[in-house]
Tab-separated table of C-alpha atoms in Angstrom:
chain	number	residue	atom	x	y	z
A	1346	MET	CA	224.945	41.075	23.258
A	1347	LYS	CA	223.349	39.194	26.152
A	1348	THR	CA	220.183	41.251	25.758
A	1349	LEU	CA	220.117	40.504	22.029
A	1350	LEU	CA	220.454	36.781	22.719
A	1351	ILE	CA	217.518	36.863	25.147
A	1352	ILE	CA	215.349	38.879	22.749
A	1353	SER	CA	216.168	36.539	19.844
A	1354	TRP	CA	215.285	33.454	21.886
A	1355	ARG	CA	211.979	34.977	23.003
A	1356	ASN	CA	211.125	36.090	19.479
A	1357	ILE	CA	211.038	32.534	18.124
A	1358	TRP	CA	208.356	31.669	20.696
A	1359	ARG	CA	206.111	34.602	19.886
A	1360	ASN	CA	204.434	32.314	17.380
A	1361	PRO	CA	204.862	28.997	19.215
A	1362	GLN	CA	202.801	26.920	16.789
A	1363	ARG	CA	204.879	27.863	13.757
A	1364	SER	CA	208.150	27.472	15.649
A	1365	PHE	CA	207.066	24.117	17.069
A	1366	VAL	CA	206.098	22.801	13.626
A	1367	MET	CA	209.453	23.947	12.219
A	1368	ILE	CA	211.403	22.357	15.074
A	1369	VAL	CA	209.519	19.066	14.686
A	1370	ALA	CA	210.153	19.157	10.924
A	1371	ILE	CA	213.879	19.660	11.520
A	1372	MET	CA	213.913	16.849	14.090
A	1373	ALA	CA	212.054	14.466	11.786
A	1374	GLY	CA	214.278	15.327	8.834
A	1375	LEU	CA	217.519	14.798	10.732
A	1376	TRP	CA	216.224	11.624	12.394
A	1377	GLY	CA	215.191	10.190	9.033
A	1378	GLY	CA	218.477	11.232	7.476
A	1379	LEU	CA	220.552	9.718	10.263
A	1380	MET	CA	218.608	6.451	10.081
A	1381	ALA	CA	218.844	6.242	6.289
A	1382	ALA	CA	222.555	7.084	6.327
A	1383	SER	CA	223.306	4.666	9.179
A	1384	LEU	CA	221.466	1.842	7.408
A	1385	ALA	CA	223.326	2.543	4.160
A	1386	GLN	CA	226.666	2.706	5.933
A	1387	GLY	CA	225.894	-0.389	8.013
A	1388	LEU	CA	224.919	-2.317	4.881
A	1389	MET	CA	228.087	-1.325	3.036
A	1390	ASN	CA	230.351	-1.981	6.022
A	1391	GLN	CA	228.785	-5.406	6.563
A	1392	ARG	CA	229.347	-6.320	2.915
A	1393	PHE	CA	232.945	-5.163	3.190
A	1394	ARG	CA	233.592	-7.127	6.383
A	1395	THR	CA	231.933	-10.332	5.202
A	1396	GLY	CA	233.625	-10.061	1.815
A	1397	VAL	CA	237.064	-9.687	3.382
A	1398	GLU	CA	236.527	-12.216	6.178
A	1399	GLN	CA	234.702	-14.940	4.269
A	1400	GLU	CA	235.795	-14.605	0.652
A	1401	TYR	CA	238.963	-12.644	-0.103
A	1402	SER	CA	240.904	-12.082	3.149
A	1403	HIS	CA	243.244	-9.067	3.239
A	1404	LEU	CA	245.644	-10.416	0.622
A	1405	GLN	CA	246.058	-13.401	-1.669
A	1406	ILE	CA	249.181	-14.884	-3.238
A	1407	HIS	CA	249.159	-16.886	-6.496
A	1408	HIS	CA	251.390	-18.031	-9.303
A	1409	PRO	CA	250.904	-15.404	-12.079
A	1410	GLU	CA	249.876	-18.057	-14.612
A	1411	PHE	CA	247.272	-19.483	-12.243
A	1412	ILE	CA	245.417	-16.155	-12.313
A	1413	LYS	CA	245.429	-16.156	-16.116
A	1414	GLN	CA	244.626	-19.824	-16.787
A	1415	ASP	CA	242.991	-21.088	-13.578
A	1416	ASN	CA	244.936	-24.344	-13.826
A	1417	ALA	CA	245.942	-26.271	-10.686
A	1418	LYS	CA	249.338	-27.178	-12.161
A	1419	TYR	CA	250.541	-23.610	-11.503
A	1420	VAL	CA	251.524	-23.936	-7.858
A	1421	ILE	CA	253.177	-21.425	-5.523
A	1422	ASP	CA	256.961	-21.833	-5.611
A	1423	LYS	CA	259.104	-21.558	-2.458
A	1424	ARG	CA	256.080	-22.605	-0.436
A	1425	GLU	CA	258.063	-23.670	2.640
A	1426	GLU	CA	260.168	-20.491	2.673
A	1427	LEU	CA	257.047	-18.347	2.280
A	1428	SER	CA	255.268	-20.304	5.026
A	1429	ASN	CA	258.130	-19.651	7.450
A	1430	HIS	CA	258.069	-15.937	6.652
A	1431	LEU	CA	254.320	-15.734	7.259
A	1432	ASP	CA	254.529	-17.711	10.507
A	1433	ASN	CA	257.184	-15.354	11.886
A	1434	ASP	CA	255.721	-12.081	10.609
A	1435	GLU	CA	254.179	-10.031	13.439
A	1436	LEU	CA	251.821	-8.312	10.999
A	1437	VAL	CA	250.140	-11.612	10.080
A	1438	ALA	CA	247.162	-12.700	12.187
A	1439	ALA	CA	246.395	-15.869	10.199
A	1440	TRP	CA	246.936	-17.427	6.785
A	1441	SER	CA	245.729	-20.440	4.862
A	1442	GLY	CA	247.199	-22.315	1.895
A	1443	ARG	CA	244.626	-23.737	-0.507
A	1444	THR	CA	244.399	-26.082	-3.447
A	1445	ILE	CA	242.082	-24.558	-6.066
A	1446	VAL	CA	240.510	-26.720	-8.763
A	1447	SER	CA	237.614	-25.965	-11.096
A	1448	GLY	CA	235.304	-28.920	-11.569
A	1449	MET	CA	231.823	-30.366	-11.456
A	1450	MET	CA	229.820	-31.652	-8.541
A	1451	GLY	CA	227.414	-34.441	-9.400
A	1452	THR	CA	224.563	-36.061	-7.505
A	1453	ALA	CA	222.084	-38.712	-8.574
A	1454	THR	CA	219.847	-36.075	-10.157
A	1455	LEU	CA	221.907	-32.953	-10.907
A	1456	THR	CA	225.350	-31.682	-11.899
A	1457	SER	CA	226.662	-28.227	-11.020
A	1458	GLY	CA	229.886	-26.346	-11.736
A	1459	VAL	CA	231.918	-25.589	-8.613
A	1460	THR	CA	235.304	-24.401	-7.404
A	1461	ILE	CA	236.878	-27.125	-5.274
A	1462	LYS	CA	239.055	-25.748	-2.470
A	1463	GLY	CA	241.417	-28.063	-0.632
A	1464	ILE	CA	242.144	-26.638	2.809
A	1465	ASP	CA	243.775	-27.263	6.142
A	1466	PRO	CA	240.703	-27.110	8.446
A	1467	GLU	CA	242.465	-25.454	11.374
A	1468	MET	CA	244.247	-22.791	9.326
A	1469	GLU	CA	241.099	-22.034	7.308
A	1470	ALA	CA	239.064	-21.645	10.499
A	1471	GLN	CA	241.549	-19.058	11.788
A	1472	THR	CA	241.588	-17.199	8.469
A	1473	THR	CA	237.949	-17.138	7.308
A	1474	PHE	CA	236.046	-18.525	10.325
A	1475	LEU	CA	234.567	-21.149	8.017
A	1476	ASP	CA	233.841	-23.393	11.001
A	1477	LYS	CA	231.545	-20.685	12.446
A	1478	ASN	CA	229.403	-20.728	9.292
A	1479	ILE	CA	228.351	-24.384	9.571
A	1480	ILE	CA	224.550	-24.505	9.851
A	1481	ASP	CA	224.043	-28.242	9.459
A	1482	GLY	CA	226.311	-31.216	10.082
A	1483	SER	CA	229.914	-30.804	11.200
A	1484	TYR	CA	233.142	-29.138	10.123
A	1485	LEU	CA	235.820	-31.024	8.189
A	1486	GLU	CA	237.528	-33.724	10.254
A	1487	GLU	CA	240.825	-35.200	9.124
A	1488	SER	CA	239.840	-38.587	10.547
A	1489	ALA	CA	236.878	-38.823	8.144
A	1490	ARG	CA	237.210	-40.296	4.658
A	1491	ASN	CA	236.791	-37.760	1.855
A	1492	PRO	CA	234.549	-35.279	3.729
A	1493	VAL	CA	233.246	-32.222	1.876
A	1494	LEU	CA	231.548	-28.970	2.909
A	1495	ILE	CA	228.952	-27.483	0.567
A	1496	GLY	CA	227.054	-24.202	0.729
A	1497	ARG	CA	223.402	-23.927	1.663
A	1498	SER	CA	222.405	-22.667	-1.795
A	1499	LEU	CA	224.180	-25.596	-3.451
A	1500	ALA	CA	222.665	-28.072	-0.982
A	1501	GLU	CA	219.157	-26.802	-1.741
A	1502	LYS	CA	219.825	-26.809	-5.484
A	1503	THR	CA	221.155	-30.398	-5.521
A	1504	LYS	CA	218.891	-31.644	-2.692
A	1505	THR	CA	221.811	-32.903	-0.617
A	1506	ARG	CA	222.372	-32.885	3.138
A	1507	PRO	CA	224.992	-34.144	5.616
A	1508	GLY	CA	225.624	-37.816	4.908
A	1509	SER	CA	224.822	-37.557	1.185
A	1510	ARG	CA	227.372	-38.811	-1.310
A	1511	ILE	CA	228.510	-36.618	-4.186
A	1512	VAL	CA	230.997	-37.039	-7.022
A	1513	LEU	CA	233.566	-34.353	-7.829
A	1514	THR	CA	235.012	-34.371	-11.342
A	1515	PHE	CA	238.074	-32.308	-12.308
A	1516	GLN	CA	241.370	-32.358	-14.205
A	1517	ASP	CA	244.512	-33.603	-12.466
A	1518	LEU	CA	247.930	-31.975	-12.834
A	1519	GLU	CA	248.565	-33.938	-16.047
A	1520	GLY	CA	245.334	-32.729	-17.618
A	1521	GLU	CA	243.597	-36.076	-17.256
A	1522	LEU	CA	239.983	-36.272	-16.090
A	1523	ALA	CA	239.628	-37.482	-12.498
A	1524	SER	CA	236.562	-38.285	-10.413
A	1525	ALA	CA	236.223	-38.994	-6.708
A	1526	SER	CA	233.384	-39.756	-4.345
A	1527	PHE	CA	232.969	-37.524	-1.270
A	1528	ARG	CA	230.528	-37.567	1.611
A	1529	VAL	CA	228.894	-34.303	2.749
A	1530	SER	CA	230.010	-33.658	6.321
A	1531	GLY	CA	228.405	-30.249	6.713
A	1532	VAL	CA	226.554	-27.361	5.098
A	1533	PHE	CA	227.835	-23.794	5.468
A	1534	GLN	CA	226.163	-20.453	4.860
A	1535	THR	CA	227.819	-17.081	4.297
A	1536	ALA	CA	226.298	-13.705	3.476
A	1537	ASN	CA	226.839	-14.384	-0.245
A	1538	SER	CA	224.511	-17.024	-1.706
A	1539	TYR	CA	226.479	-17.068	-4.992
A	1540	PHE	CA	229.649	-17.974	-3.089
A	1541	ASP	CA	227.728	-20.712	-1.274
A	1542	GLU	CA	226.471	-22.135	-4.562
A	1543	THR	CA	229.804	-22.205	-6.361
A	1544	ASN	CA	232.349	-23.300	-3.731
A	1545	VAL	CA	232.965	-26.599	-1.946
A	1546	PHE	CA	235.669	-27.336	0.625
A	1547	VAL	CA	237.587	-30.596	1.013
A	1548	LEU	CA	240.738	-31.642	2.847
A	1549	LYS	CA	243.907	-30.579	1.064
A	1550	GLN	CA	245.440	-34.062	1.251
A	1551	ASP	CA	242.272	-35.681	-0.123
A	1552	ILE	CA	242.143	-33.585	-3.275
A	1553	GLY	CA	245.935	-33.816	-3.575
A	1554	GLN	CA	245.942	-37.595	-3.964
A	1555	TYR	CA	243.575	-37.347	-6.931
A	1556	LEU	CA	245.546	-34.507	-8.508
A	1557	GLY	CA	248.694	-36.626	-8.451
A	1558	LYS	CA	250.618	-34.601	-5.859
A	1559	GLU	CA	249.928	-34.587	-2.134
A	1560	MET	CA	250.643	-30.940	-1.287
A	1561	VAL	CA	249.367	-28.637	-4.007
A	1562	VAL	CA	249.095	-24.971	-2.984
A	1563	ASN	CA	247.658	-22.625	-5.603
A	1564	GLU	CA	246.510	-19.869	-3.282
A	1565	ILE	CA	247.546	-18.384	0.052
A	1566	ALA	CA	244.988	-16.169	1.795
A	1567	ILE	CA	246.365	-13.825	4.457
A	1568	VAL	CA	244.688	-11.850	7.239
A	1569	LEU	CA	246.689	-9.081	8.927
A	1570	ASN	CA	246.336	-7.659	12.415
A	1571	ASP	CA	245.899	-4.170	10.962
A	1572	LEU	CA	243.975	-3.518	7.750
A	1573	ASP	CA	245.919	-0.279	7.214
A	1574	GLN	CA	249.141	-2.285	6.769
A	1575	VAL	CA	247.860	-4.163	3.710
A	1576	SER	CA	249.512	-2.016	1.025
A	1577	GLU	CA	252.869	-1.896	2.802
A	1578	PHE	CA	252.762	-5.661	3.400
A	1579	ALA	CA	252.013	-6.318	-0.275
A	1580	ARG	CA	254.946	-4.150	-1.393
A	1581	THR	CA	257.334	-5.859	1.042
A	1582	TYR	CA	256.445	-9.387	-0.041
A	1583	ALA	CA	256.318	-8.441	-3.716
A	1584	SER	CA	259.971	-7.380	-3.462
A	1585	LYS	CA	260.864	-10.628	-1.633
A	1586	TYR	CA	258.973	-12.873	-4.047
A	1587	PRO	CA	258.879	-11.135	-7.442
A	1588	GLU	CA	257.939	-14.408	-9.151
A	1589	LEU	CA	254.581	-14.465	-7.314
A	1590	GLU	CA	251.465	-12.337	-7.763
A	1591	ILE	CA	250.465	-10.625	-4.497
A	1592	ARG	CA	247.120	-8.836	-4.576
A	1593	THR	CA	245.279	-6.874	-1.899
A	1594	TRP	CA	241.557	-7.155	-1.178
A	1595	SER	CA	240.864	-4.003	-3.209
A	1596	GLN	CA	242.627	-5.521	-6.236
A	1597	LEU	CA	240.853	-8.842	-5.782
A	1598	SER	CA	237.466	-7.139	-5.589
A	1599	PRO	CA	237.180	-3.511	-6.765
A	1600	GLN	CA	233.502	-3.849	-5.848
A	1601	LEU	CA	234.442	-4.159	-2.163
A	1602	ALA	CA	236.635	-1.073	-2.419
A	1603	PHE	CA	233.644	0.772	-3.874
A	1604	TYR	CA	231.413	-0.417	-1.014
A	1605	ASN	CA	234.031	0.703	1.496
A	1606	GLU	CA	233.799	4.269	0.205
A	1607	LEU	CA	230.084	4.264	-0.533
A	1608	GLY	CA	228.914	4.347	3.103
A	1609	SER	CA	230.339	7.802	3.890
A	1610	THR	CA	229.388	9.073	0.426
A	1611	MET	CA	225.779	7.985	0.951
A	1612	PHE	CA	225.737	9.820	4.293
A	1613	MET	CA	226.867	13.067	2.691
A	1614	ILE	CA	224.378	12.762	-0.195
A	1615	ILE	CA	221.452	12.116	2.155
A	1616	LEU	CA	222.599	14.910	4.464
A	1617	MET	CA	222.866	17.401	1.602
A	1618	ILE	CA	219.307	16.609	0.478
A	1619	ILE	CA	218.004	17.093	4.027
A	1620	LEU	CA	219.930	20.335	4.518
A	1621	MET	CA	218.567	21.720	1.243
A	1622	ALA	CA	215.014	20.969	2.378
A	1623	LEU	CA	215.863	22.472	5.771
A	1624	ALA	CA	217.207	25.626	4.121
A	1625	PHE	CA	214.002	26.270	2.139
A	1626	GLY	CA	211.828	25.609	5.188
A	1627	LEU	CA	213.874	27.924	7.384
A	1628	MET	CA	213.953	30.698	4.815
A	1629	ASN	CA	210.188	30.531	4.420
A	1630	THR	CA	209.650	30.614	8.195
A	1631	MET	CA	211.998	33.548	8.789
A	1632	LEU	CA	210.597	35.528	5.849
A	1633	MET	CA	207.116	35.123	7.308
A	1634	SER	CA	208.467	36.238	10.674
A	1635	VAL	CA	210.039	39.365	9.166
A	1636	ILE	CA	206.917	40.262	7.153
A	1637	GLU	CA	204.702	39.915	10.235
A	1638	ARG	CA	207.032	42.203	12.219
A	1639	ILE	CA	207.647	44.984	9.682
A	1640	ARG	CA	206.070	47.647	11.935
A	1641	GLU	CA	207.945	46.370	14.988
A	1642	LEU	CA	211.286	46.306	13.186
A	1643	GLY	CA	210.652	49.813	11.853
A	1644	MET	CA	209.996	51.081	15.379
A	1645	LEU	CA	213.177	49.431	16.704
A	1646	MET	CA	215.260	51.091	14.012
A	1647	SER	CA	213.524	54.453	14.480
A	1648	ILE	CA	214.375	54.515	18.212
A	1649	GLY	CA	218.044	53.838	17.528
A	1650	MET	CA	218.560	50.089	17.006
A	1651	SER	CA	221.272	49.781	14.373
A	1652	LYS	CA	220.810	47.756	11.210
A	1653	ARG	CA	223.739	45.589	12.275
A	1654	ARG	CA	221.942	44.597	15.478
A	1655	VAL	CA	218.730	43.884	13.545
A	1656	PHE	CA	220.725	41.705	11.153
A	1657	VAL	CA	222.344	39.808	14.049
A	1658	MET	CA	218.968	39.392	15.764
A	1659	ILE	CA	217.424	37.692	12.708
A	1660	LEU	CA	220.554	35.576	12.369
A	1661	LEU	CA	220.327	34.478	16.012
A	1662	GLU	CA	216.626	33.668	15.737
A	1663	THR	CA	217.296	31.380	12.778
A	1664	THR	CA	220.235	29.754	14.551
A	1665	PHE	CA	218.277	29.132	17.769
A	1666	LEU	CA	215.371	27.643	15.843
A	1667	THR	CA	217.671	25.391	13.831
A	1668	LEU	CA	219.843	24.246	16.723
A	1669	THR	CA	216.813	23.385	18.866
A	1670	GLY	CA	215.444	21.117	16.151
A	1671	ALA	CA	218.888	19.775	15.250
A	1672	PHE	CA	219.700	18.869	18.854
A	1673	GLY	CA	216.391	17.034	19.220
A	1674	GLY	CA	216.826	15.270	15.865
A	1675	MET	CA	220.370	14.165	16.660
A	1676	LEU	CA	219.349	12.968	20.121
A	1677	VAL	CA	216.476	10.875	18.766
A	1678	GLY	CA	218.520	9.736	15.745
A	1679	TYR	CA	221.584	8.593	17.671
A	1680	THR	CA	219.383	6.926	20.311
A	1681	THR	CA	217.538	4.973	17.607
A	1682	VAL	CA	220.789	3.977	15.898
A	1683	HIS	CA	222.254	2.869	19.237
A	1684	ILE	CA	219.208	0.692	19.958
A	1685	PHE	CA	219.350	-1.089	16.603
A	1686	GLN	CA	223.148	-1.194	16.469
A	1687	ASN	CA	223.169	-4.304	18.651
A	1688	LYS	CA	219.756	-5.770	17.794
A	1689	GLY	CA	219.881	-5.183	14.056
A	1690	ILE	CA	216.944	-4.685	11.706
A	1691	ASN	CA	215.791	-7.970	10.189
A	1692	LEU	CA	214.583	-7.515	6.612
A	1693	GLY	CA	214.143	-11.248	6.090
A	1694	ASN	CA	210.363	-11.048	6.507
A	1695	VAL	CA	210.008	-8.319	3.881
A	1696	GLY	CA	212.099	-9.835	1.111
A	1697	GLY	CA	215.464	-9.125	2.714
A	1698	ASP	CA	216.655	-12.680	2.063
A	1699	SER	CA	217.154	-11.706	-1.577
A	1700	LEU	CA	219.980	-9.426	-0.385
A	1701	THR	CA	222.176	-12.530	-0.087
A	1702	ASP	CA	222.084	-12.784	-3.894
A	1703	PHE	CA	224.255	-9.664	-3.874
A	1704	GLY	CA	226.406	-10.626	-0.892
A	1705	PHE	CA	224.491	-8.681	1.767
A	1706	GLU	CA	223.126	-10.056	5.028
A	1707	PRO	CA	219.341	-9.775	5.617
A	1708	ILE	CA	219.937	-8.366	9.113
A	1709	ILE	CA	221.289	-4.817	8.925
A	1710	TYR	CA	223.160	-3.247	11.832
A	1711	PRO	CA	223.066	0.569	11.532
A	1712	GLU	CA	226.409	2.326	11.932
A	1713	LEU	CA	227.436	5.956	12.240
A	1714	ALA	CA	231.032	7.129	12.384
A	1715	PRO	CA	231.818	9.206	15.531
A	1716	SER	CA	233.024	12.055	13.309
A	1717	TYR	CA	229.459	12.578	12.058
A	1718	GLY	CA	228.543	13.876	15.524
A	1719	LEU	CA	230.858	16.822	14.836
A	1720	ILE	CA	230.251	17.227	11.105
A	1721	LEU	CA	226.457	17.345	11.387
A	1722	PRO	CA	226.144	20.282	13.866
A	1723	ILE	CA	228.696	22.299	11.883
A	1724	LEU	CA	226.800	21.787	8.615
A	1725	VAL	CA	223.493	22.596	10.308
A	1726	ILE	CA	224.903	25.859	11.729
A	1727	ILE	CA	226.336	26.804	8.322
A	1728	THR	CA	222.927	26.106	6.758
A	1729	ALA	CA	221.218	28.261	9.400
A	1730	PHE	CA	223.585	31.171	8.786
A	1731	ALA	CA	223.256	30.885	5.008
A	1732	THR	CA	219.447	30.775	5.011
A	1733	SER	CA	219.110	33.651	7.488
A	1734	ILE	CA	221.014	36.100	5.292
A	1735	TYR	CA	218.161	36.851	2.870
A	1736	PRO	CA	215.466	37.423	5.568
A	1737	ALA	CA	217.957	39.511	7.577
A	1738	LEU	CA	218.829	41.645	4.529
A	1739	LYS	CA	215.127	42.155	3.852
A	1740	ALA	CA	214.716	43.338	7.451
A	1741	ILE	CA	217.544	45.900	7.392
A	1742	ARG	CA	216.405	47.290	4.030
A	1743	LEU	CA	213.165	48.458	5.603
A	1744	LYS	CA	212.686	52.221	5.818
A	1745	PRO	CA	211.683	53.042	9.410
A	1746	ALA	CA	209.338	55.875	8.412
A	1747	GLU	CA	207.369	53.589	6.077
A	1748	ALA	CA	207.615	50.504	8.274
A	1749	VAL	CA	206.007	52.108	11.346
A	1750	ARG	CA	202.929	52.998	9.259
A	1751	GLN	CA	202.371	49.325	8.360
A	1752	GLU	CA	199.289	47.768	9.928
């Protein structure tokens, strides 16, 4: 077997130009595939993370009627009891109670529909890191009078900046129209420009005084220490508080659940396309190799080399050729991914800013799951074996007496 391994390795270098071109093609294909898959997975994972961290959290709790009617009068019952449970639950990393009111934001020149969220600044910062997203001005301060945070998209649309005065109009708990003047304390920016354009944040006590009740909690957003515990946590609290609606991130946004699965699916689709192209290229190369060596193969069989050994030899040649290119492609691919994993690829200069319209960041950080390092070589070896069967069968079907007379 050792002799057969040596012969097979030497055979692929008998025509070095063809072998080199094939190896480079395999390397380029795998490198391109790894980069495309890592960018797709990085993009999807970033959307998932930013969606969960900045918009939905791991779970949300509401009054069932609030979900149906979007009316601030439907508050969360047993708020104090629920708060104590969340504070003492080891699974909970952070949580934030919010007042949610639909209304209008007006400036001197423009009016825009918004969702007004009354928050506790400290709890919100721990839950969604809202304070880290401030790009202009300052975060909400309880000492200020009626401060408000608005998104960058909304600020550009309404031509407002920190220090500008705006008017928020909404319905109070009795259904009466209420208006209040707020001063912009800061401008925030998330990865989702639509979210930035349609949400404003104020102090919970400020919005409460205009609603007619100081502490109005319509929504509780929860972040757990372990994402895998979300379903179990939801079931536990649903049994404790059957009168409340407890929804996980996947229920709040099926789109995020789709993105979470899409990264690995994209990798497999891209890989399958590359492996199909690799299979045709390999089969063509090995068929040419067999045709060029008909006389040689006939002589080997005529002097006693069994058809089984000829079959194995062709199989080994294909495998060596494939693995050489695959190793080089994976080395270059993983090195490239590692380089850009920390730096990121900024698409802002080539129209990448429009990605924020769909909730994606313009800077993409490629990602590859560690398991791909095992899956890829296995699939490449399987492809090599599969594509070598036809050329190997063609070789062993040769008749030695006729083959040795070939010129």
